[in-house]
GROMACS .gro file of C-alpha atoms in nm:
model
  304
    1UNK     CA    1  -0.433   3.503   1.787
    2UNK     CA    2  -0.287   3.189   1.625
    3UNK     CA    3  -0.164   2.918   1.859
    4UNK     CA    4   0.044   2.607   1.780
    5UNK     CA    5   0.004   2.241   1.858
    6UNK     CA    6   0.267   1.970   1.825
    7UNK     CA    7   0.259   1.625   1.674
    8UNK     CA    8   0.425   1.325   1.837
    9UNK     CA    9   0.731   1.347   1.610
   10UNK     CA   10   0.804   1.705   1.716
   11UNK     CA   11   0.714   1.903   1.396
   12UNK     CA   12   0.481   2.191   1.469
   13UNK     CA   13   0.190   2.290   1.249
   14UNK     CA   14  -0.081   2.549   1.256
   15UNK     CA   15  -0.387   2.460   1.461
   16UNK     CA   16  -0.719   2.603   1.547
   17UNK     CA   17  -0.775   2.920   1.743
   18UNK     CA   18  -0.857   2.719   2.055
   19UNK     CA   19  -0.601   2.747   2.332
   20UNK     CA   20  -0.382   2.443   2.382
   21UNK     CA   21  -0.396   2.233   2.694
   22UNK     CA   22  -0.158   2.355   2.955
   23UNK     CA   23   0.018   2.019   2.985
   24UNK     CA   24   0.137   2.027   2.622
   25UNK     CA   25   0.507   2.101   2.574
   26UNK     CA   26   0.472   2.389   2.332
   27UNK     CA   27   0.526   2.761   2.300
   28UNK     CA   28   0.269   2.977   2.478
   29UNK     CA   29   0.178   3.337   2.443
   30UNK     CA   30   0.028   3.527   2.732
   31UNK     CA   31  -0.255   3.768   2.664
   32UNK     CA   32  -0.088   4.045   2.857
   33UNK     CA   33   0.220   4.026   2.630
   34UNK     CA   34   0.033   4.011   2.301
   35UNK     CA   35   0.267   4.269   2.146
   36UNK     CA   36   0.584   4.090   2.258
   37UNK     CA   37   0.538   3.716   2.278
   38UNK     CA   38   0.717   3.515   2.546
   39UNK     CA   39   0.843   3.188   2.409
   40UNK     CA   40   0.883   2.878   2.624
   41UNK     CA   41   1.042   2.607   2.420
   42UNK     CA   42   1.067   2.237   2.499
   43UNK     CA   43   1.135   2.109   2.146
   44UNK     CA   44   1.420   2.183   1.907
   45UNK     CA   45   1.177   2.227   1.619
   46UNK     CA   46   0.856   2.422   1.622
   47UNK     CA   47   0.689   2.747   1.542
   48UNK     CA   48   0.728   3.060   1.751
   49UNK     CA   49   0.467   3.328   1.777
   50UNK     CA   50   0.590   3.686   1.786
   51UNK     CA   51   0.375   3.989   1.749
   52UNK     CA   52   0.099   3.771   1.613
   53UNK     CA   53   0.313   3.634   1.323
   54UNK     CA   54   0.442   3.276   1.291
   55UNK     CA   55   0.803   3.215   1.191
   56UNK     CA   56   0.935   2.870   1.102
   57UNK     CA   57   1.265   2.760   1.245
   58UNK     CA   58   1.479   2.526   1.031
   59UNK     CA   59   1.666   2.228   1.161
   60UNK     CA   60   2.046   2.218   1.175
   61UNK     CA   61   2.076   2.023   0.851
   62UNK     CA   62   1.938   2.312   0.646
   63UNK     CA   63   2.211   2.523   0.483
   64UNK     CA   64   2.185   2.896   0.545
   65UNK     CA   65   2.131   3.107   0.235
   66UNK     CA   66   2.458   3.197   0.067
   67UNK     CA   67   2.543   3.549  -0.027
   68UNK     CA   68   2.708   3.605  -0.362
   69UNK     CA   69   3.033   3.792  -0.330
   70UNK     CA   70   3.243   3.979  -0.581
   71UNK     CA   71   3.539   3.742  -0.554
   72UNK     CA   72   3.366   3.406  -0.522
   73UNK     CA   73   3.099   3.185  -0.667
   74UNK     CA   74   2.844   3.082  -0.401
   75UNK     CA   75   2.800   2.746  -0.573
   76UNK     CA   76   3.169   2.661  -0.570
   77UNK     CA   77   3.191   2.602  -0.197
   78UNK     CA   78   3.484   2.840  -0.165
   79UNK     CA   79   3.404   3.204  -0.126
   80UNK     CA   80   3.634   3.495  -0.072
   81UNK     CA   81   3.545   3.753   0.185
   82UNK     CA   82   3.461   4.084   0.026
   83UNK     CA   83   3.734   4.334   0.116
   84UNK     CA   84   3.618   4.627   0.319
   85UNK     CA   85   3.825   4.867   0.114
   86UNK     CA   86   4.069   4.868  -0.175
   87UNK     CA   87   4.380   4.852   0.043
   88UNK     CA   88   4.255   4.531   0.204
   89UNK     CA   89   4.233   4.370  -0.142
   90UNK     CA   90   4.604   4.410  -0.215
   91UNK     CA   91   4.830   4.128  -0.101
   92UNK     CA   92   5.134   4.271   0.075
   93UNK     CA   93   5.344   4.004  -0.101
   94UNK     CA   94   5.283   4.174  -0.436
   95UNK     CA   95   5.394   4.512  -0.304
   96UNK     CA   96   5.707   4.360  -0.153
   97UNK     CA   97   5.788   4.184  -0.479
   98UNK     CA   98   5.742   4.503  -0.683
   99UNK     CA   99   5.978   4.684  -0.448
  100UNK     CA  100   6.233   4.403  -0.477
  101UNK     CA  101   6.218   4.425  -0.857
  102UNK     CA  102   6.261   4.802  -0.847
  103UNK     CA  103   6.546   4.780  -0.601
  104UNK     CA  104   6.745   4.529  -0.803
  105UNK     CA  105   6.680   4.629  -1.165
  106UNK     CA  106   6.488   4.958  -1.168
  107UNK     CA  107   6.721   5.207  -1.338
  108UNK     CA  108   6.593   5.508  -1.525
  109UNK     CA  109   6.617   5.444  -1.901
  110UNK     CA  110   6.938   5.571  -2.062
  111UNK     CA  111   7.074   5.698  -1.730
  112UNK     CA  112   7.342   5.430  -1.751
  113UNK     CA  113   7.471   5.531  -2.095
  114UNK     CA  114   7.558   5.895  -2.044
  115UNK     CA  115   7.225   6.075  -2.074
  116UNK     CA  116   7.236   6.365  -1.834
  117UNK     CA  117   6.911   6.485  -1.678
  118UNK     CA  118   6.737   6.159  -1.769
  119UNK     CA  119   6.460   6.245  -1.525
  120UNK     CA  120   6.395   6.591  -1.667
  121UNK     CA  121   6.198   6.691  -1.976
  122UNK     CA  122   6.480   6.866  -2.157
  123UNK     CA  123   6.478   6.875  -2.540
  124UNK     CA  124   6.786   6.652  -2.536
  125UNK     CA  125   6.624   6.393  -2.309
  126UNK     CA  126   6.310   6.364  -2.523
  127UNK     CA  127   6.512   6.332  -2.844
  128UNK     CA  128   6.727   6.061  -2.682
  129UNK     CA  129   6.406   5.873  -2.595
  130UNK     CA  130   6.309   5.893  -2.962
  131UNK     CA  131   6.648   5.747  -3.062
  132UNK     CA  132   6.589   5.466  -2.816
  133UNK     CA  133   6.241   5.393  -2.956
  134UNK     CA  134   6.366   5.399  -3.317
  135UNK     CA  135   6.664   5.171  -3.271
  136UNK     CA  136   6.537   4.917  -3.016
  137UNK     CA  137   6.209   4.857  -3.202
  138UNK     CA  138   6.397   4.730  -3.508
  139UNK     CA  139   6.463   4.359  -3.567
  140UNK     CA  140   6.809   4.365  -3.420
  141UNK     CA  141   6.982   4.263  -3.098
  142UNK     CA  142   6.874   4.481  -2.809
  143UNK     CA  143   7.232   4.503  -2.686
  144UNK     CA  144   7.352   4.637  -3.022
  145UNK     CA  145   7.062   4.880  -3.046
  146UNK     CA  146   7.123   5.009  -2.693
  147UNK     CA  147   7.495   5.045  -2.756
  148UNK     CA  148   7.418   5.242  -3.073
  149UNK     CA  149   7.189   5.478  -2.878
  150UNK     CA  150   7.481   5.534  -2.642
  151UNK     CA  151   7.706   5.619  -2.937
  152UNK     CA  152   7.451   5.870  -3.070
  153UNK     CA  153   7.438   6.039  -2.729
  154UNK     CA  154   7.818   6.043  -2.702
  155UNK     CA  155   7.832   6.210  -3.044
  156UNK     CA  156   7.598   6.481  -2.913
  157UNK     CA  157   7.325   6.399  -3.163
  158UNK     CA  158   7.053   6.427  -2.901
  159UNK     CA  159   7.099   6.801  -2.950
  160UNK     CA  160   6.875   6.850  -3.251
  161UNK     CA  161   7.093   7.118  -3.409
  162UNK     CA  162   7.406   6.904  -3.376
  163UNK     CA  163   7.210   6.625  -3.544
  164UNK     CA  164   7.090   6.865  -3.814
  165UNK     CA  165   7.444   6.975  -3.894
  166UNK     CA  166   7.585   6.621  -3.907
  167UNK     CA  167   7.651   6.451  -4.239
  168UNK     CA  168   7.495   6.127  -4.352
  169UNK     CA  169   7.840   5.970  -4.355
  170UNK     CA  170   7.919   6.072  -3.997
  171UNK     CA  171   7.585   5.934  -3.875
  172UNK     CA  172   7.658   5.607  -4.054
  173UNK     CA  173   7.996   5.583  -3.885
  174UNK     CA  174   7.846   5.643  -3.542
  175UNK     CA  175   7.589   5.368  -3.600
  176UNK     CA  176   7.862   5.134  -3.723
  177UNK     CA  177   8.058   5.199  -3.405
  178UNK     CA  178   7.758   5.083  -3.206
  179UNK     CA  179   7.722   4.767  -3.414
  180UNK     CA  180   7.404   4.882  -3.587
  181UNK     CA  181   7.538   4.770  -3.922
  182UNK     CA  182   7.230   4.594  -4.057
  183UNK     CA  183   7.019   4.910  -4.081
  184UNK     CA  184   7.286   5.179  -4.062
  185UNK     CA  185   7.227   5.341  -4.403
  186UNK     CA  186   6.850   5.354  -4.366
  187UNK     CA  187   6.873   5.472  -4.005
  188UNK     CA  188   7.132   5.739  -4.089
  189UNK     CA  189   6.884   5.880  -4.340
  190UNK     CA  190   6.599   5.857  -4.089
  191UNK     CA  191   6.801   6.048  -3.831
  192UNK     CA  192   6.858   6.334  -4.075
  193UNK     CA  193   6.485   6.344  -4.146
  194UNK     CA  194   6.415   6.336  -3.773
  195UNK     CA  195   6.616   6.654  -3.720
  196UNK     CA  196   6.414   6.831  -3.990
  197UNK     CA  197   6.088   6.699  -3.843
  198UNK     CA  198   6.165   6.826  -3.492
  199UNK     CA  199   6.280   7.168  -3.608
  200UNK     CA  200   6.001   7.226  -3.858
  201UNK     CA  201   5.710   7.078  -3.665
  202UNK     CA  202   5.806   7.153  -3.305
  203UNK     CA  203   6.049   7.446  -3.318
  204UNK     CA  204   6.340   7.225  -3.224
  205UNK     CA  205   6.186   7.099  -2.899
  206UNK     CA  206   5.975   6.784  -2.882
  207UNK     CA  207   5.822   6.910  -2.557
  208UNK     CA  208   5.600   7.113  -2.786
  209UNK     CA  209   5.452   6.784  -2.906
  210UNK     CA  210   5.272   6.714  -2.580
  211UNK     CA  211   5.159   7.076  -2.565
  212UNK     CA  212   5.010   7.051  -2.914
  213UNK     CA  213   4.849   6.723  -2.813
  214UNK     CA  214   4.696   6.891  -2.508
  215UNK     CA  215   4.844   6.611  -2.294
  216UNK     CA  216   4.628   6.351  -2.471
  217UNK     CA  217   4.811   6.014  -2.486
  218UNK     CA  218   4.623   5.910  -2.801
  219UNK     CA  219   4.724   6.231  -2.978
  220UNK     CA  220   5.084   6.195  -2.864
  221UNK     CA  221   5.086   5.840  -3.002
  222UNK     CA  222   4.965   5.962  -3.341
  223UNK     CA  223   5.222   6.241  -3.343
  224UNK     CA  224   5.520   6.027  -3.244
  225UNK     CA  225   5.432   5.789  -3.527
  226UNK     CA  226   5.505   6.082  -3.755
  227UNK     CA  227   5.872   6.004  -3.694
  228UNK     CA  228   6.003   5.778  -3.967
  229UNK     CA  229   6.104   5.445  -3.815
  230UNK     CA  230   5.855   5.450  -3.527
  231UNK     CA  231   5.546   5.231  -3.551
  232UNK     CA  232   5.332   5.056  -3.292
  233UNK     CA  233   5.619   4.887  -3.109
  234UNK     CA  234   5.832   5.200  -3.125
  235UNK     CA  235   5.553   5.418  -2.987
  236UNK     CA  236   5.506   5.170  -2.700
  237UNK     CA  237   5.876   5.195  -2.617
  238UNK     CA  238   5.858   5.573  -2.632
  239UNK     CA  239   5.563   5.577  -2.390
  240UNK     CA  240   5.749   5.340  -2.155
  241UNK     CA  241   6.034   5.589  -2.116
  242UNK     CA  242   5.874   5.928  -2.179
  243UNK     CA  243   5.609   5.890  -1.909
  244UNK     CA  244   5.882   5.959  -1.652
  245UNK     CA  245   5.907   6.317  -1.780
  246UNK     CA  246   5.562   6.347  -1.938
  247UNK     CA  247   5.338   6.217  -1.654
  248UNK     CA  248   5.028   6.269  -1.869
  249UNK     CA  249   5.126   5.947  -2.051
  250UNK     CA  250   5.115   5.745  -1.728
  251UNK     CA  251   5.026   5.483  -1.640
  252UNK     CA  252   5.151   5.280  -1.934
  253UNK     CA  253   5.322   4.942  -1.967
  254UNK     CA  254   5.396   4.779  -2.302
  255UNK     CA  255   5.256   4.428  -2.370
  256UNK     CA  256   5.591   4.248  -2.343
  257UNK     CA  257   5.660   4.400  -2.003
  258UNK     CA  258   5.311   4.307  -1.884
  259UNK     CA  259   5.379   3.947  -1.980
  260UNK     CA  260   5.704   3.956  -1.782
  261UNK     CA  261   5.520   4.108  -1.485
  262UNK     CA  262   5.276   3.817  -1.494
  263UNK     CA  263   5.563   3.568  -1.505
  264UNK     CA  264   5.725   3.738  -1.205
  265UNK     CA  265   5.407   3.700  -1.005
  266UNK     CA  266   5.304   4.065  -0.975
  267UNK     CA  267   5.014   4.040  -1.219
  268UNK     CA  268   4.939   4.220  -1.542
  269UNK     CA  269   4.682   4.472  -1.421
  270UNK     CA  270   4.822   4.813  -1.516
  271UNK     CA  271   4.595   4.995  -1.271
  272UNK     CA  272   4.702   4.777  -0.982
  273UNK     CA  273   5.072   4.808  -1.064
  274UNK     CA  274   5.021   5.183  -1.087
  275UNK     CA  275   4.884   5.177  -0.732
  276UNK     CA  276   5.173   4.965  -0.609
  277UNK     CA  277   5.430   5.219  -0.731
  278UNK     CA  278   5.240   5.494  -0.554
  279UNK     CA  279   5.095   5.641  -0.874
  280UNK     CA  280   5.441   5.780  -0.946
  281UNK     CA  281   5.523   5.809  -1.318
  282UNK     CA  282   5.898   5.790  -1.257
  283UNK     CA  283   5.858   5.473  -1.052
  284UNK     CA  284   5.636   5.325  -1.323
  285UNK     CA  285   5.908   5.397  -1.577
  286UNK     CA  286   6.168   5.233  -1.352
  287UNK     CA  287   5.944   4.929  -1.311
  288UNK     CA  288   5.921   4.886  -1.689
  289UNK     CA  289   6.297   4.927  -1.720
  290UNK     CA  290   6.340   4.655  -1.458
  291UNK     CA  291   6.093   4.423  -1.631
  292UNK     CA  292   6.275   4.476  -1.962
  293UNK     CA  293   6.606   4.381  -1.802
  294UNK     CA  294   6.448   4.075  -1.640
  295UNK     CA  295   6.303   3.964  -1.975
  296UNK     CA  296   6.623   4.017  -2.171
  297UNK     CA  297   6.842   3.849  -1.911
  298UNK     CA  298   6.585   3.576  -1.842
  299UNK     CA  299   6.569   3.650  -1.470
  300UNK     CA  300   6.199   3.573  -1.420
  301UNK     CA  301   6.269   3.278  -1.191
  302UNK     CA  302   6.425   3.507  -0.933
  303UNK     CA  303   6.077   3.635  -0.848
  304UNK     CA  304   5.862   3.326  -0.897
   0.00000   0.00000   0.00000
């Protein structure tokens, strides 16, 4: 059994196996309690003997070992407590801000310009979303593009057979009415080709597109780019709106809306925003619609 002896300055060190004098102020171990040592301390520093093993106690100036956490650097001096679960990691302020944005600006796309059943996957709704993607992705005022989409819907062109039976001249006039004069001739031609594309490729119903794609977002993106006038930006806009009726596309937020979300203080993590809208594709679509309105009307400061 190893005993301890003390120096005058109070730091303990290992000594011989001889028993210490009884008048020394040190820790003692009784023979009868060899398995569980009884410690009698008279110094703040020293060695304790427990179960025949020495353990060194550190003085108060020694820093305890730091534990590296997921959200903090142990060397920085400021560490964040590791959340016990995912819900603890979400600041309630973010959720409240998302709800405020939805409440004030979160309309369903095209529901304000005469599209009936905007929340249902009817052939007319999907074709109207394609109009919206085509026209608003062009280098033209968003207001004029949106007004032109409204005019196309009012003319009944979101019914593919009405669009098919329309003349190039009538389509040009409808676009002119909406103020889409810069690209009206080219777009009037593209709309005629769109009608042929939908009828020939998807039997007149673009809902067959997601069926053919087996609900794969990447396949849907490739297919929607088959529409003349829809590229990368247009396909992003289509995903923004169509996910409300094709939940397989969710969660999706286009890059411009993510930037606006960051500026509003709700972050740009799509997965987190998806959680904050309750993993609801319709709510995600409304959030993007709200962020678009905020960006276009320069309302970011309302939520900063």
